mmCIF file of C-alpha atoms in Angstrom:
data_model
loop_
_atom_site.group_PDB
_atom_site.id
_atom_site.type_symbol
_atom_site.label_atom_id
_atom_site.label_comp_id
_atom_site.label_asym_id
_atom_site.label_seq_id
_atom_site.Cartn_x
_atom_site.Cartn_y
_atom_site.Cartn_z
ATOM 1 C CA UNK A 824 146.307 111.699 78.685
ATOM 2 C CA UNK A 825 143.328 109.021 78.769
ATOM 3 C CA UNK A 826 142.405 109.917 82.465
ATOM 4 C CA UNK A 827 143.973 106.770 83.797
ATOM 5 C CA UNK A 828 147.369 107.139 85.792
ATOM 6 C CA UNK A 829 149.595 104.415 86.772
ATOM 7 C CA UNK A 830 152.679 104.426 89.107
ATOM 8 C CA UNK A 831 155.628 103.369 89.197
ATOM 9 C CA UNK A 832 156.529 103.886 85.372
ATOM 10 C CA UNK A 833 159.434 101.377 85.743
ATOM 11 C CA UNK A 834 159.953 99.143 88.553
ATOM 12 C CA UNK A 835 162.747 96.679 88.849
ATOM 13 C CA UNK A 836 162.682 94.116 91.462
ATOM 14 C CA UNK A 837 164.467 91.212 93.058
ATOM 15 C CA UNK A 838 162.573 87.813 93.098
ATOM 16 C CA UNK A 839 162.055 87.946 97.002
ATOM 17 C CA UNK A 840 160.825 91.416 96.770
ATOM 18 C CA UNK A 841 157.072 92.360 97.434
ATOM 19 C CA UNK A 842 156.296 95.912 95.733
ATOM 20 C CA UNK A 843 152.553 97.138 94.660
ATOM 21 C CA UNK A 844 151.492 98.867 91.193
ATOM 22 C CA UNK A 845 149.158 101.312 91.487
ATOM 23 C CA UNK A 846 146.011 102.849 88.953
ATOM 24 C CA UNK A 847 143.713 105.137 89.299
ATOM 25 C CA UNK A 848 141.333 106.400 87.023
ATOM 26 C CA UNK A 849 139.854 109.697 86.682
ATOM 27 C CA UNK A 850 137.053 108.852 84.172
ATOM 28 C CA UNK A 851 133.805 108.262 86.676
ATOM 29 C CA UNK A 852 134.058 104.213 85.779
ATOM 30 C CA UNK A 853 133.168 101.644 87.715
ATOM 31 C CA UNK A 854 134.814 98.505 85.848
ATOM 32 C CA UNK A 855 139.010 98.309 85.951
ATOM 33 C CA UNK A 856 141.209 95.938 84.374
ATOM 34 C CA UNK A 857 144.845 94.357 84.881
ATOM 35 C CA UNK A 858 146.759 93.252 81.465
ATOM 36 C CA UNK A 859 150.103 91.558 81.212
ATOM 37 C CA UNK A 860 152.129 92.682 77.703
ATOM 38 C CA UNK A 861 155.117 90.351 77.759
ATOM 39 C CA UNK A 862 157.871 90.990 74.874
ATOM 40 C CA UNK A 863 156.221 89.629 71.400
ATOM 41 C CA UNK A 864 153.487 88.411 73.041
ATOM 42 C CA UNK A 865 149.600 89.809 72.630
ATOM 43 C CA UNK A 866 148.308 91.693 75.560
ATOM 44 C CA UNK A 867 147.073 89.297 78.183
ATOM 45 C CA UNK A 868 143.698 89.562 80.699
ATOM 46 C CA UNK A 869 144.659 89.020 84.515
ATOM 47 C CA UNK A 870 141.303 90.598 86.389
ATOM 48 C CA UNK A 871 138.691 91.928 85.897
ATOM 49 C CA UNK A 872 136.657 94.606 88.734
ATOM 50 C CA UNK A 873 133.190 95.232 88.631
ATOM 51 C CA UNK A 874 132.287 97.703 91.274
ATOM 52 C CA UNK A 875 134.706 96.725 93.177
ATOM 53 C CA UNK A 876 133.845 93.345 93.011
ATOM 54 C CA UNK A 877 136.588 90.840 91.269
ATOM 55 C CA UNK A 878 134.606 88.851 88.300
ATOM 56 C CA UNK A 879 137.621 87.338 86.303
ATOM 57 C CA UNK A 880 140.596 85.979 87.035
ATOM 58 C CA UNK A 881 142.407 84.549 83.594
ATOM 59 C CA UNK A 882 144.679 82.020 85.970
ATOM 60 C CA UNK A 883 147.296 84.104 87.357
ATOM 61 C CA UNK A 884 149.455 83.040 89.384
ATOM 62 C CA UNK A 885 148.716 83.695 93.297
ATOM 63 C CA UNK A 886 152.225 85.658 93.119
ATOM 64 C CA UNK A 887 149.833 88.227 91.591
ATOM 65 C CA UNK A 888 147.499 89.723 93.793
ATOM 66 C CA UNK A 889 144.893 92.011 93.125
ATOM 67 C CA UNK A 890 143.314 94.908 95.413
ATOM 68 C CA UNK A 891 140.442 97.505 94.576
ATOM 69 C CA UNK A 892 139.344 99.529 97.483
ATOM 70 C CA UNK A 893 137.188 101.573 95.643
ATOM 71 C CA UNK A 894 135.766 102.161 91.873
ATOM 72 C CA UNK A 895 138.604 104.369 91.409
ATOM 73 C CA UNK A 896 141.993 102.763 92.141
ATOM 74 C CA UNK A 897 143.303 99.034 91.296
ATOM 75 C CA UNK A 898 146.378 97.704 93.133
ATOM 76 C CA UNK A 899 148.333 95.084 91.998
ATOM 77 C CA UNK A 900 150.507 93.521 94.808
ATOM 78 C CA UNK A 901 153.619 91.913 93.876
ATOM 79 C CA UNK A 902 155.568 88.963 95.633
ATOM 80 C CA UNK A 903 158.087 86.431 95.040
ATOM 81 C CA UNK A 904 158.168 86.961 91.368
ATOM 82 C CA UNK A 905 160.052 85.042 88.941
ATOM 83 C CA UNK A 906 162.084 86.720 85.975
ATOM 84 C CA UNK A 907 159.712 85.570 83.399
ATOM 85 C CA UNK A 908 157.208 87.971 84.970
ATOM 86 C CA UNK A 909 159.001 90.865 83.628
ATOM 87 C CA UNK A 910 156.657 92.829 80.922
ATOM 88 C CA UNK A 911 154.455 95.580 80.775
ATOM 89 C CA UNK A 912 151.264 95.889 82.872
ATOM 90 C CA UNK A 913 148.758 97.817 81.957
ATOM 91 C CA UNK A 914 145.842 99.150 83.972
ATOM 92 C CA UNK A 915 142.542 99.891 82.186
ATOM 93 C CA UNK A 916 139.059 101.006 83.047
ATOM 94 C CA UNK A 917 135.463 101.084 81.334
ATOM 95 C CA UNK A 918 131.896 101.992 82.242
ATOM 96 C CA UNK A 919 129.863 99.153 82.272
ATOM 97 C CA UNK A 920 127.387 100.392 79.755
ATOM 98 C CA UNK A 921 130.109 101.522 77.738
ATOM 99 C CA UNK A 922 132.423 99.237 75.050
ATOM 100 C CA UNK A 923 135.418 101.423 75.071
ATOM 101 C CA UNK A 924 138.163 100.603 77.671
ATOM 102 C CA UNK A 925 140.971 103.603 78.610
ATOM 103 C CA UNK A 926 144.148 102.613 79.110
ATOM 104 C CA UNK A 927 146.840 103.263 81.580
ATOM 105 C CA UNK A 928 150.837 104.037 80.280
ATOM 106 C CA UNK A 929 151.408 100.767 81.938
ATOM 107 C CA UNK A 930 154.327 99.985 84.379
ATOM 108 C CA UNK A 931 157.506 98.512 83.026
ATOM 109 C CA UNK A 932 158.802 95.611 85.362
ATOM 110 C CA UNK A 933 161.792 94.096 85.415
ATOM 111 C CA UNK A 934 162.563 90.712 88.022
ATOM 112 C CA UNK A 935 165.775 90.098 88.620
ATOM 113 C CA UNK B 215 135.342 85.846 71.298
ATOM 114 C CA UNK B 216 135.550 85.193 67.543
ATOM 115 C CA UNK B 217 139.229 85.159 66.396
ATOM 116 C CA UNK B 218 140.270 87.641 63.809
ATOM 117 C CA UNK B 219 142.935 87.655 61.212
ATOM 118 C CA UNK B 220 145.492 90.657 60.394
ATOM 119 C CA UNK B 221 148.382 90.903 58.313
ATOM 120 C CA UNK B 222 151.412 91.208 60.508
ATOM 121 C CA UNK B 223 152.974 94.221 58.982
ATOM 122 C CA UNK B 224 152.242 96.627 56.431
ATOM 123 C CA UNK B 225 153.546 99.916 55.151
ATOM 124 C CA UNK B 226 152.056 103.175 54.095
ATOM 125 C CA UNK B 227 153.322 106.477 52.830
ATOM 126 C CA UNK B 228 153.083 109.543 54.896
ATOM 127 C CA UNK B 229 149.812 111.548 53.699
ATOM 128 C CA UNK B 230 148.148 108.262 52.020
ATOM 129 C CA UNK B 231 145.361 106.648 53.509
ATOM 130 C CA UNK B 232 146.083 103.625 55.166
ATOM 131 C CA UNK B 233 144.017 100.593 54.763
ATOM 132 C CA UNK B 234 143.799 98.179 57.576
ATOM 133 C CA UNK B 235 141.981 94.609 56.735
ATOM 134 C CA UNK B 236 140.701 92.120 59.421
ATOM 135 C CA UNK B 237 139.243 88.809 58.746
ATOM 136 C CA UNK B 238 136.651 88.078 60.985
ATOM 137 C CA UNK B 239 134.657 85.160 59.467
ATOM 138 C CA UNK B 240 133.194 83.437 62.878
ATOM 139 C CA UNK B 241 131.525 86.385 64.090
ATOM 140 C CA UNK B 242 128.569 86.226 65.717
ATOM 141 C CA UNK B 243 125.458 88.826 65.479
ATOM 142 C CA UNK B 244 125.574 90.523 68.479
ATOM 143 C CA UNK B 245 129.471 90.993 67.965
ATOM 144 C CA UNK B 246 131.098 94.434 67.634
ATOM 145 C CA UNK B 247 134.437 95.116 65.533
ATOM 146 C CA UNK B 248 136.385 97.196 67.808
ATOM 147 C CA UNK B 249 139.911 98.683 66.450
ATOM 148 C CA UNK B 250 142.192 99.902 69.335
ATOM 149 C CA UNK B 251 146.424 100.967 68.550
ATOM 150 C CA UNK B 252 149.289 100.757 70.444
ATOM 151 C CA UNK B 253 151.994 103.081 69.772
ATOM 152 C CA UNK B 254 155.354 101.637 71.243
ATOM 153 C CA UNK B 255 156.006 101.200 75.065
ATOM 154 C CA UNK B 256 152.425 103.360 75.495
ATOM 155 C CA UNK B 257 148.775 101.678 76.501
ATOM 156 C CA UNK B 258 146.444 100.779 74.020
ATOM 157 C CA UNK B 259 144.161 103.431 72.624
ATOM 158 C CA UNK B 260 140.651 103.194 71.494
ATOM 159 C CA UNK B 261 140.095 104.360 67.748
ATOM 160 C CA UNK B 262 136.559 103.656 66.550
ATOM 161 C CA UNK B 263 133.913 100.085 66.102
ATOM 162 C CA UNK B 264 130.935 99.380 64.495
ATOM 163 C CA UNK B 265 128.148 96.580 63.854
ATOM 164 C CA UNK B 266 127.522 96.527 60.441
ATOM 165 C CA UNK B 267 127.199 100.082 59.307
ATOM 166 C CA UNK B 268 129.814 101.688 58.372
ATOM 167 C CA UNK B 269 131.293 104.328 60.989
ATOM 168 C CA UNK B 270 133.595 107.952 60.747
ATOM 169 C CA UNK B 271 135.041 109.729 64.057
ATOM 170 C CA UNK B 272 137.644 112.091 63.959
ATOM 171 C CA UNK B 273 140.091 109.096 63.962
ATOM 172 C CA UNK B 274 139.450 107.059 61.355
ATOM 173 C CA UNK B 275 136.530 105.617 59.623
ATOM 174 C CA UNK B 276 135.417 101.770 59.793
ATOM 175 C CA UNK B 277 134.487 99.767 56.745
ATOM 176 C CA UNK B 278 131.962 96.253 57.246
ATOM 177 C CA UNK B 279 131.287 94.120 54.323
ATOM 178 C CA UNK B 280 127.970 93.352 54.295
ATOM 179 C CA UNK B 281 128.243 89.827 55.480
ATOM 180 C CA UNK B 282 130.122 91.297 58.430
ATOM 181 C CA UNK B 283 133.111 88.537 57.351
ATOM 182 C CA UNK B 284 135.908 91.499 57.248
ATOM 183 C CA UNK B 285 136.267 95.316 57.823
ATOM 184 C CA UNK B 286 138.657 97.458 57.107
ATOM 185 C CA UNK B 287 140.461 100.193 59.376
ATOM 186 C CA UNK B 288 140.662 103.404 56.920
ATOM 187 C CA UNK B 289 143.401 106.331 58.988
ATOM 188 C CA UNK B 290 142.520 109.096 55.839
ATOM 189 C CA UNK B 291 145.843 110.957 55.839
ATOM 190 C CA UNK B 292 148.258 108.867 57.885
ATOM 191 C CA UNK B 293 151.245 110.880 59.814
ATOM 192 C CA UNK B 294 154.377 109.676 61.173
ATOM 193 C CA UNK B 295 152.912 109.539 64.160
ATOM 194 C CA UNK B 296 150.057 106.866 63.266
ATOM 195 C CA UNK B 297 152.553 103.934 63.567
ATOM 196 C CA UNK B 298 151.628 101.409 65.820
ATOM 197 C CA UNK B 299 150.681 98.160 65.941
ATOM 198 C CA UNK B 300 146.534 98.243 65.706
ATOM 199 C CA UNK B 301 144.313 95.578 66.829
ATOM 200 C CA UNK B 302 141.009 94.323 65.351
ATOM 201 C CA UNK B 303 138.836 92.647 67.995
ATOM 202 C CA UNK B 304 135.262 91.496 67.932
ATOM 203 C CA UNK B 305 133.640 91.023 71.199
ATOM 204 C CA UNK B 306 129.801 91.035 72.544
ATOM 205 C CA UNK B 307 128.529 94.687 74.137
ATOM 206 C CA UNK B 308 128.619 94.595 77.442
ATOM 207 C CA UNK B 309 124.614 94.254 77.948
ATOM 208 C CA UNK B 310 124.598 91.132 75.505
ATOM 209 C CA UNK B 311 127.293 89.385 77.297
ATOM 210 C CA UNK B 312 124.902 89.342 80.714
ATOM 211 C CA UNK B 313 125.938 92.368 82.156
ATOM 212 C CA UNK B 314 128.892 93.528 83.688
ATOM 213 C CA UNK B 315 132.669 94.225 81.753
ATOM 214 C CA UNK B 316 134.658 91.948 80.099
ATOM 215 C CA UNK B 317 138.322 92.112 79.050
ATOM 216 C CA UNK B 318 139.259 92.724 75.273
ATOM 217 C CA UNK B 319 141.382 89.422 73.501
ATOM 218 C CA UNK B 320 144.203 90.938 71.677
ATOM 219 C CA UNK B 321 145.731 89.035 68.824
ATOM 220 C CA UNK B 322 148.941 89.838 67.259
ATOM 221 C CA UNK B 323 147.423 92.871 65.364
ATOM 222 C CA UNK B 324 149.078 94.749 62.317
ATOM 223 C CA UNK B 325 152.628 96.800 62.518
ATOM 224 C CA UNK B 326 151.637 100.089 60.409
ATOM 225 C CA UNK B 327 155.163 101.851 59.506
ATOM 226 C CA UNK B 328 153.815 105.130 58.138
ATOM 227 C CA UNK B 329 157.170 106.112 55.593
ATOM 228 C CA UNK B 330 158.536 109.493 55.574
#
């Protein structure tokens, strides 16, 4: 248990569906992160929160749509996806005097 | 971020120490090594990272060379339960990088099979 939660565990979805994942974190932090694990592929950056305020996005596709209402939960709204989107997402979250980033379980999607 | 270098797979006996390298050869001086794992289908999990001195938690203990070109991960006794795939990543501290967070660059990292 790292203190960051992340729902669904396993999502599958058709490509004109719209679903959201959700994270929250537990830890007091004020920086959360979205990662894309594809199969045999390195872990991949999406966004990047900072207080609440979005300071990266690693060119995602608009399909992909961030939300972070508050320090301690990071949406990440889903539509028209395409079955190549299928992997493993994985929230994170950090303090931003801190180097260590806690991780999520992640939510398995699946696009069909 | 400086790129770092791993073998892709290694194997260890249960109860051995296992010895993780990572090249790191481009690193910069205000660049941390940070080791995180990644046990299958779970997030990635922190396990220790260092400067240049060398560095023990209750996890495993960090090895620089003194020209800060390579380090080596050192899990003491490993268990079944230390395979993973772990990741060697050097990145700026937050307050050197101008403030604020900044995601981690994973590379390919190193498949540990700990042997029965």
């Amino acid at each position: 248990e790292t203190g960051v939660t992340q729902t669904p565990r396993h999502l599958v979805m058709g490509m004109t569906n719209k679903k959201s994942l959700k994270c929250e974190q537990h830890l007091g932090h004020n920086a959360m992160y979205w990662y894309k694990q594809s199969a045999k592929k390195p872990l991949e950056l999406m966004f990047v929160y900072n207080f609440k305020e979005q300071t990266e996005n690693n060119s995602v596709p608009s399909r992909f749509s961030p939300e972070c209402p508050n320090s301690s939960h990071l949406f990440l709204h889903l539509h028209t996806l395409q079955p190549e989107d299928s992997a493993l997402y994985l929230c994170a979250s950090s303090s931003l005097n801190q180097e260590t980033q806690y991780f999520g379980p992640g939510t398995r999607l699946l696009v069909l | 971020d400086a790129k770092t270098t791993q073998p892709t797979s290694m194997d260890c006996a249960e109860g051995r120490a296992a010895n993780l390298p990572c090249n790191h050869s481009t690193i910069s001086g205000n660049e941390y090594v940070y080791w995180y794992r990644q046990i299958h289908s779970q997030g990635p999990q922190y396990i220790i990272h260092g400067l240049k001195n060398n560095e023990t938690n209750e996890m495993a203990s960090l090895i620089i060379t003194e020209d800060r070109k390579s380090s080596t991960l050192i899990l003491p006794h490993a268990t079944l339960r230390d395979t993973a795939v772990y990741y060697c990543i050097v990145r700026a501290a937050p307050l050197d990088s101008g403030g604020g967070a900044d995601g981690l660059t994973f590379g390919k990292g190193t498949h540990l099979i700990i042997q029965p």
